[in-house]
Coordinates of C-alpha atoms in Angstrom, one line a residue:
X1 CA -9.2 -18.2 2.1
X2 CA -10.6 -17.2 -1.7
X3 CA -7.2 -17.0 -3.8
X4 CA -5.9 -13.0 -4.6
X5 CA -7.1 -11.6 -8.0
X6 CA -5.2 -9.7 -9.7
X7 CA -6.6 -6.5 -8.5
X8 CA -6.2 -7.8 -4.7
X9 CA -2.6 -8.8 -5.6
X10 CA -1.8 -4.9 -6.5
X11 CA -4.1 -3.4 -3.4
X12 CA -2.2 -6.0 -1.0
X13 CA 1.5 -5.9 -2.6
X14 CA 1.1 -1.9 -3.0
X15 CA -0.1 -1.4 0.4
X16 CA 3.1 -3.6 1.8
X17 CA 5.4 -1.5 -0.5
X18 CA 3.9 1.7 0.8
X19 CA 4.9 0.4 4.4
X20 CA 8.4 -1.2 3.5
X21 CA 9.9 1.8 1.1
X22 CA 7.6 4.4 1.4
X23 CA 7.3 5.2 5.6
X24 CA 10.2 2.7 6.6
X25 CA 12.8 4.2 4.3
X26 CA 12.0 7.3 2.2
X27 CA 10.1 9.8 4.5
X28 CA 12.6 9.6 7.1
X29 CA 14.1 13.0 5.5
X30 CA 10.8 14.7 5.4
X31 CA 11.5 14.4 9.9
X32 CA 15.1 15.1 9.4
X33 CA 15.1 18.9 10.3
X34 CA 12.7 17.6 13.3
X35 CA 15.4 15.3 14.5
X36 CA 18.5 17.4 13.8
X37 CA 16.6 20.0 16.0
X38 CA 16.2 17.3 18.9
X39 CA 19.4 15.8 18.6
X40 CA 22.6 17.0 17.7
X41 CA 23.7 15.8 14.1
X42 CA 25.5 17.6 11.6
X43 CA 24.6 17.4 8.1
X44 CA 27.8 15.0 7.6
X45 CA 26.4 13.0 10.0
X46 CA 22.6 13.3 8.7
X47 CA 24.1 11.9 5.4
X48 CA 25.8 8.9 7.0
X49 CA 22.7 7.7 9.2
X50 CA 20.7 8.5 6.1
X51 CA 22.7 6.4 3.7
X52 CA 22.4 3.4 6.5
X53 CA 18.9 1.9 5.0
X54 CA 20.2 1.7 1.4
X55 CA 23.0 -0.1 3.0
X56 CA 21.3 -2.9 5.0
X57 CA 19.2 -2.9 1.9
X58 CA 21.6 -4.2 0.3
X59 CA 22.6 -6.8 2.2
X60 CA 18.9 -7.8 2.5
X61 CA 17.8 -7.9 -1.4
X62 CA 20.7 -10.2 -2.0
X63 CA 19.3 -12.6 0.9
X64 CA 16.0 -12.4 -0.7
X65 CA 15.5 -14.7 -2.8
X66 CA 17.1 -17.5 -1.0
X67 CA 14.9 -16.5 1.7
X68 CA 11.7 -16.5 -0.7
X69 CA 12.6 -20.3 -2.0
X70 CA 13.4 -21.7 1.6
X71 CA 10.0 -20.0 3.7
X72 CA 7.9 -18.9 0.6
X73 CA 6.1 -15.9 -0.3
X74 CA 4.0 -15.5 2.9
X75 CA 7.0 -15.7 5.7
X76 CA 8.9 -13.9 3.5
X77 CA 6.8 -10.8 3.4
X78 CA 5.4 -11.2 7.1
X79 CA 9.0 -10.9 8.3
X80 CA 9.5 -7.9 6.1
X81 CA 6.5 -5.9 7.2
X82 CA 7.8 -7.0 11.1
X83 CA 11.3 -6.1 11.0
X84 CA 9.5 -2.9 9.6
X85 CA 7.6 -2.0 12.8
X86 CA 10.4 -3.0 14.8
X87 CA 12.7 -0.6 12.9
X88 CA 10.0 2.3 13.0
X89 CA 9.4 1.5 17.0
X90 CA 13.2 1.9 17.3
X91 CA 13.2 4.9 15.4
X92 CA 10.3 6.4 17.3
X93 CA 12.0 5.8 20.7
X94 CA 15.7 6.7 20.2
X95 CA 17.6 8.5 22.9
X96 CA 20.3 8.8 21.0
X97 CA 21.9 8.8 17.1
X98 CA 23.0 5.6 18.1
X99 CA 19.8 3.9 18.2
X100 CA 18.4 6.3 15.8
X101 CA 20.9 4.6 13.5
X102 CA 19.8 1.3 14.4
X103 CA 16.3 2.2 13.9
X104 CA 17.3 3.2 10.4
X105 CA 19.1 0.7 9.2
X106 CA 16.5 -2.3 10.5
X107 CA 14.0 -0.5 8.4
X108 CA 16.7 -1.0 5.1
X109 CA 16.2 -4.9 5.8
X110 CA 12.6 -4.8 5.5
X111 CA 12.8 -2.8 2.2
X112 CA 15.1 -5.2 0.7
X113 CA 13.3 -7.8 1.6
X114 CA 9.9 -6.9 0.0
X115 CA 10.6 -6.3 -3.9
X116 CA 11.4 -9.7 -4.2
X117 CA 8.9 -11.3 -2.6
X118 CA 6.0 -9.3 -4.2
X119 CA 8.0 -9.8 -7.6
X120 CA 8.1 -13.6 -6.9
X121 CA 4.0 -13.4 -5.3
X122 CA 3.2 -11.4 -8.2
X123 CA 4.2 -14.5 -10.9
X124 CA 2.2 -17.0 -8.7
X125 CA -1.2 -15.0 -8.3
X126 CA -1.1 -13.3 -11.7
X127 CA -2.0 -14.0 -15.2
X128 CA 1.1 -13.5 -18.0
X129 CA 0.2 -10.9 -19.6
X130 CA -1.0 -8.7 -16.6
X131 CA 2.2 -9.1 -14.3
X132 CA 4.1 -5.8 -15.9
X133 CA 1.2 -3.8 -14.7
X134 CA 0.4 -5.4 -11.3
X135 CA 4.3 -5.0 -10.7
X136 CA 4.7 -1.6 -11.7
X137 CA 1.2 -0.6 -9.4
X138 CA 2.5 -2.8 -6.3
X139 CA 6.0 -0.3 -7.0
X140 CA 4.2 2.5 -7.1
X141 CA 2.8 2.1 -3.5
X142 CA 6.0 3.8 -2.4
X143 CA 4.1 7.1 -3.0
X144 CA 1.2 5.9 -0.9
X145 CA 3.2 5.5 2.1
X146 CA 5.4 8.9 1.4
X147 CA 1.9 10.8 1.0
X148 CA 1.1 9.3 4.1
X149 CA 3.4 11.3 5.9
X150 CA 1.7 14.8 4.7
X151 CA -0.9 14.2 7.3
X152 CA 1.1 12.7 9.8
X153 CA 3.3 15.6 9.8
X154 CA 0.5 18.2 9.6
X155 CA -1.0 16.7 13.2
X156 CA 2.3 16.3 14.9
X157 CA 4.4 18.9 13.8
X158 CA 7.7 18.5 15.6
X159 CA 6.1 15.1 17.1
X160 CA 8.3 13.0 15.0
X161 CA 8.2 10.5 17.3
X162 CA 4.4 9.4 17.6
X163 CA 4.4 9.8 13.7
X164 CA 7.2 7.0 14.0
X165 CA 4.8 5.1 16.4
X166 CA 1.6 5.3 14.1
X167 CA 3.6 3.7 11.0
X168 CA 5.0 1.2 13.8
X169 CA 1.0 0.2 13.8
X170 CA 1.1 0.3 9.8
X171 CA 3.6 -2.1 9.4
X172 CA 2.1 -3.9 12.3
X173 CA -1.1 -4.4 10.3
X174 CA 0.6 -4.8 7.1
X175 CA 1.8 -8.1 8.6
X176 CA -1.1 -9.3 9.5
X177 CA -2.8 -9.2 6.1
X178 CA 0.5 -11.0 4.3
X179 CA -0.3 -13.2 7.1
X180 CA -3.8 -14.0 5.9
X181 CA -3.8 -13.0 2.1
X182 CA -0.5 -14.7 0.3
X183 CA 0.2 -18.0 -0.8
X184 CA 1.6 -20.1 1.4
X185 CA 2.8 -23.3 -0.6
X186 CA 6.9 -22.5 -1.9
X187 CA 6.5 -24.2 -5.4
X188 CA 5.2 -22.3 -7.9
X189 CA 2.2 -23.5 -9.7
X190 CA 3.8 -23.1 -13.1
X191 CA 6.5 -25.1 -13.1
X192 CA 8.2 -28.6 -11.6
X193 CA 11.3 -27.4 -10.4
X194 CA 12.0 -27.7 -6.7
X195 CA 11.3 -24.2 -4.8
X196 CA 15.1 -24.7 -3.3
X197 CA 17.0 -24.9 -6.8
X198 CA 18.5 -21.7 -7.9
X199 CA 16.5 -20.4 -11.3
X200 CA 18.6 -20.7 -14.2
X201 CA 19.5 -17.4 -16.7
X202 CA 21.6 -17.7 -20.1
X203 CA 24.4 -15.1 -20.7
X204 CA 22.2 -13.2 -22.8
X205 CA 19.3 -12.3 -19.9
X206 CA 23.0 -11.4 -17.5
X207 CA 24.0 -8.8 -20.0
X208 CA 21.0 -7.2 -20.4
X209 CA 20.5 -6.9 -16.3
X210 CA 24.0 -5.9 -16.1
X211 CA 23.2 -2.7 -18.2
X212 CA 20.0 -2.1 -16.4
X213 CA 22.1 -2.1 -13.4
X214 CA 24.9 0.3 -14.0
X215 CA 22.1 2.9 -14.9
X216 CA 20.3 2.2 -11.9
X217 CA 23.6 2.9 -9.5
X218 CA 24.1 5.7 -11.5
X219 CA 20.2 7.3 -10.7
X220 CA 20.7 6.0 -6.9
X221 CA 23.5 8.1 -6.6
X222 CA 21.3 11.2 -8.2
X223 CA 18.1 10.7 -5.9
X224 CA 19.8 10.3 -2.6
X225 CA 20.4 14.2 -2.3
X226 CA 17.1 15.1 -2.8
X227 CA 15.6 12.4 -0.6
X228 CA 17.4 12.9 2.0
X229 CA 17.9 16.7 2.1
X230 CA 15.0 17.9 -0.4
X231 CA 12.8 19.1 3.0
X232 CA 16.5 20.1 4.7
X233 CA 17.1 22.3 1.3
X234 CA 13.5 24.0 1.5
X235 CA 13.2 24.7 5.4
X236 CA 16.9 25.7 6.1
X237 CA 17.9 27.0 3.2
X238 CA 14.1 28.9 1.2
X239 CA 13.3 29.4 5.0
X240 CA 9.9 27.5 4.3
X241 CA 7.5 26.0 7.3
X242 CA 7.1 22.4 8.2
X243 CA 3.7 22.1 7.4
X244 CA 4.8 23.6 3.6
X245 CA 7.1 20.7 3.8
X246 CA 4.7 18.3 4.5
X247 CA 2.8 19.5 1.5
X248 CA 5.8 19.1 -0.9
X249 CA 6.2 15.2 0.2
X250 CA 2.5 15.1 -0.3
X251 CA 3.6 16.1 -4.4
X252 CA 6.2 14.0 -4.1
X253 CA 3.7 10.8 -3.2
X254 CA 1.0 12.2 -5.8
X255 CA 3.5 12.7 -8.6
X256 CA 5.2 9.2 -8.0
X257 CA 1.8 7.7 -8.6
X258 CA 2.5 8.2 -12.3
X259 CA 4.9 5.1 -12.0
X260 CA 2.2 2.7 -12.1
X261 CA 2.2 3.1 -15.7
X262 CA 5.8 2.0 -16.7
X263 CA 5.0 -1.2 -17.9
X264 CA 2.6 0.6 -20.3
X265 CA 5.5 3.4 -20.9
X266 CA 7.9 0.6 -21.9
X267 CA 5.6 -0.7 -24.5
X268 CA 5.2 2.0 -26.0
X269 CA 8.2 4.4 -25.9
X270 CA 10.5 1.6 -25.4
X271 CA 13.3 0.7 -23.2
X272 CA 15.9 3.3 -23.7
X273 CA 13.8 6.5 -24.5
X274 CA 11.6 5.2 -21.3
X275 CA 14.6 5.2 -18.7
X276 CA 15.6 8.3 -20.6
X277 CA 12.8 10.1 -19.9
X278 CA 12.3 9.5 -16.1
X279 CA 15.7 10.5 -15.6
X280 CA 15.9 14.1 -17.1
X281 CA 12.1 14.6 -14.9
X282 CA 14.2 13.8 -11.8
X283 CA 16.9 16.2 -13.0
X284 CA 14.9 18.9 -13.6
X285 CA 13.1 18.6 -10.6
X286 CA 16.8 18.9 -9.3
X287 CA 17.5 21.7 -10.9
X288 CA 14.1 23.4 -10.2
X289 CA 14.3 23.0 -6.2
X290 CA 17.9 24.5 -6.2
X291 CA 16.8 27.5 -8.1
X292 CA 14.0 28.4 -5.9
X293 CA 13.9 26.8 -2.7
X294 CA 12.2 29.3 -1.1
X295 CA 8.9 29.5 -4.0
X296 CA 6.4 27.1 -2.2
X297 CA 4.4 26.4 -5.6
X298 CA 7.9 25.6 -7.7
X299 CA 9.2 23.6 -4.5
X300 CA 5.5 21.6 -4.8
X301 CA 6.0 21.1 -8.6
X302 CA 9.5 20.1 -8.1
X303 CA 8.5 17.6 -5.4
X304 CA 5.5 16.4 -8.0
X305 CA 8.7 15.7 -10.8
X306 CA 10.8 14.0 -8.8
X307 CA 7.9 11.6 -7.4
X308 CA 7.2 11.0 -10.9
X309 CA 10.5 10.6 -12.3
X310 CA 11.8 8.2 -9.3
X311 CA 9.0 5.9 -9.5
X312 CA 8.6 5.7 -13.4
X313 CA 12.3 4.5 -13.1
X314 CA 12.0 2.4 -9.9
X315 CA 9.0 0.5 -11.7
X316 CA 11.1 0.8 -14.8
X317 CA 13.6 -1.7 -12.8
X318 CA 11.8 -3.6 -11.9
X319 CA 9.4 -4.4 -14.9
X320 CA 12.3 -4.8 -17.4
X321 CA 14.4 -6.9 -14.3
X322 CA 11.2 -9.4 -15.0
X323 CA 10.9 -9.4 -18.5
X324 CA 14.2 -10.2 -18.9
X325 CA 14.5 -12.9 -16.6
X326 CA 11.1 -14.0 -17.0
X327 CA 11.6 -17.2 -15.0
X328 CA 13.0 -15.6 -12.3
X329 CA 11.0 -13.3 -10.7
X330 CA 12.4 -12.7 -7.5
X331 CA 15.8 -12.8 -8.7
X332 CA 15.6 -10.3 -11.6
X333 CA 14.8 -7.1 -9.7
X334 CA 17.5 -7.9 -7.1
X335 CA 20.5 -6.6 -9.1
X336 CA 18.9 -3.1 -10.5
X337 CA 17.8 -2.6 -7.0
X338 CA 20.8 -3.6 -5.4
X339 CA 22.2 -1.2 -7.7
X340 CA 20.3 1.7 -7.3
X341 CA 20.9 1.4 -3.2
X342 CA 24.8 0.8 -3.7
X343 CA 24.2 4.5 -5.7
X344 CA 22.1 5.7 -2.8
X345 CA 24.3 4.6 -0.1
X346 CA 27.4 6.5 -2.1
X347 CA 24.9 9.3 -2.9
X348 CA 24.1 10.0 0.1
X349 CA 27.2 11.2 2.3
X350 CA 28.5 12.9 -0.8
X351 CA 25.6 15.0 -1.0
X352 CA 26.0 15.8 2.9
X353 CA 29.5 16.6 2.7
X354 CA 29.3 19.0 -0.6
X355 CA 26.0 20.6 1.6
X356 CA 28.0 21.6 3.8
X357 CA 30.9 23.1 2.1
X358 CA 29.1 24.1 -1.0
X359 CA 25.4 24.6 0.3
X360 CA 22.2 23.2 -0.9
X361 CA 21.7 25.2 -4.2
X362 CA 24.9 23.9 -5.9
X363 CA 24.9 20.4 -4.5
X364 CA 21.6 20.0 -6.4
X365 CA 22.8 21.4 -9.6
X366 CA 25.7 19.3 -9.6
X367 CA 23.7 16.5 -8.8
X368 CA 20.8 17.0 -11.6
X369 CA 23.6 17.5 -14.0
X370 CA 25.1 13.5 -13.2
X371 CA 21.1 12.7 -13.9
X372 CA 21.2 14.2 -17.0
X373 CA 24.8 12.4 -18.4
X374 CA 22.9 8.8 -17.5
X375 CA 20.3 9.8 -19.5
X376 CA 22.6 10.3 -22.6
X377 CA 23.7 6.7 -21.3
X378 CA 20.5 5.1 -21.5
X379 CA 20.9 5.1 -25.3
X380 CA 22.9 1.1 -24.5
X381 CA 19.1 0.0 -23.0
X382 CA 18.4 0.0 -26.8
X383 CA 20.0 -3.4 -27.2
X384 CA 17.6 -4.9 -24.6
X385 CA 14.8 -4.8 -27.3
X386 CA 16.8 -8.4 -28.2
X387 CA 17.7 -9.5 -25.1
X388 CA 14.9 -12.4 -24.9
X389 CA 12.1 -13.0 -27.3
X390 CA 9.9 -14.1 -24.1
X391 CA 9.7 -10.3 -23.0
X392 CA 6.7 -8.9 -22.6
X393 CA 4.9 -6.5 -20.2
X394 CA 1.0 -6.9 -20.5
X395 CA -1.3 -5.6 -22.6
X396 CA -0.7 -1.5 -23.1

């Protein structure tokens, strides 16, 4: 088998994100009013089961690159993209919330899994200078997957469960071409140091993830309302249809594609005005869907800023989690990430509880107004300018 270029690295790595984040985790509130009307689950309990995949993600990100040294880059992934299908065929034939839940929160380990391994696959296959904008494409495949569910929801309707089997055979075929594309050796070609020793980072590179970190917790706990009730907020509270749904998750896949660039954006805009920027998009995308849930085109331009804003700062992570520890690739995104899920897995619940005491419209505006105070906090990113002379994210 011919070695990946860089391009096949990005179609391959993108495609695998698309499965892992995008249909495993993130569409799974676009089929929550679908669910809710089949089984019965308050929206307390709808927050719960939906924080459940940030919280096996959690667990699963921090085994990851342990997992990546000991089997290498091509187990690693091919047991992602499995314990994907097997989460999505669980999903797809769940009696009850119980296995529902289950369903859930197997698809959480496959998305913590694969980050790390495409971060760590991405430093073997690709040249220096190129890996800020290979990552940042491969994170931006999380809009592929979530646009994938326009259609899917479209020619099933209220069919949630054969849309749940059809990404089953995604994830299925996912694995099959980590299976035949990705390295397979577990030492790195650049350097001599056994696969099994732990990478080493200086107090410098720690302080500069630590601040990356506390931001990203603090924008996990902001995008968990709208992921998991954005299509909730629009159908039972504008009184939109389904299929109008479908198209706003559709602007929310289209508008994230925008995060392929933020390598690029950190080059030139810099750290702090770059992480800045995504978050007060997100916010006012907030904003925008609790002032009019009901106005199909603001709902789709809403959707289109939040896909934008989440993914510019979800490649953001990433990138800058790699630059500064440049020789450890599938360690450095593991604490922003971990972050942002610990966020998500807080986010979550609140925003169901305050839903139903408060209602949609003033849950959103509360929590666009905690997106807007990180983004006066992203000002401390300024310092990572510094944090390693070695940082750099490809060519702009």
């Amino acid at each position: 088998m011919r070695p990946l270029t860089p391009l096949g690295m990005a179609t391959l790595g993108s495609g695998l994100i698309a499965i892992t984040y995008g249909l495993a985790r993130f569409v799974f509130g676009l089929f929550l009013p679908a669910i809710r009307g089949e089984m019965v689950i308050s929206p307390t309990m709808a927050g719960v089961i939906g924080a459940l995949p940030f919280l096996s993600f959690v667990v699963a990100i921090l085994a990851a690159p342990w997992l990546t040294r000991r089997a290498g880059v091509r187990a690693s992934a091919v047991t992602a993209a499995c314990l994907a299908a097997v989460g999505l065929l669980t999903i797809a034939y769940a009696p009850v919330p119980l296995l529902l839940a289950a369903g859930v929160l197997t698809c959480g380990i496959s998305t913590g899994l694969s980050s790390p391994v495409m971060a760590e696959a991405v430093h073997r296959v690709v040249p220096s200078g190129l890996r800020g904008r290979v990552n940042a494409i491969i994170n931006a495949g999380t809009s592929l997957g979530i646009a994938l569910a326009m259609p899917a929801v479209l020619v099933w309707a209220d069919a949630w469960r054969s849309a749940y089997g059809g990404f089953a055979a995604l994830a299925a075929l996912g694995a099959l071409a980590a299976l035949l594309y990705l390295p397979r050796g577990k030492r790195l070609a650049t350097t001599s140091r056994s696969r099994s020793e732990a990478p080493r980072v200086n107090r410098t590179q720690w302080l500069g993830i630590v601040r990356l970190s506390g931001l990203a917790g603090l924008m996990g706990i902001v995008s968990a309302a709208y992921w998991v009730f954005a299509p909730d907020a629009v159908l039972t509270g504008g009184g939109l249809l389904p299929r109008q749904a479908a198209w706003m998750w559709l602007a929310v896949g289209l508008g994230g594609l925008t995060g392929a660039g933020a390598g690029d954006l950190i080059s030139r805009l810099g750290p702090a005005l770059s992480h800045a920027l995504g978050l007060i998009v997100m916010a006012a995308a907030m904003a925008l869907l609790a002032m009019a849930p009901g106005h199909f085109p603001l709902a789709l331009a809403s959707a289109a800023l939040f896909g934008a804003g989440y993914m510019t700062l979800t490649g953001f992570y990433l990138v800058r989690s790699t630059q500064i520890m440049v020789d450890a690739p599938s360690l450095g995104p593991v604490w922003p990430l971990l972050a942002t899920s610990v966020g998500q897995v807080a986010g979550s619940p609140l925003a169901g509880r305050l839903i139903g005491s408060e209602g949609h419209d003033t849950t959103f505006l509360l929590f666009a107004s905690l997106g807007l105070t990180a983004a006066l906090l992203s000002w401390g990113l300024r310092e990572d300018r510094q944090a390693s002379p070695r940082l750099s994210s490809g060519p702009a």
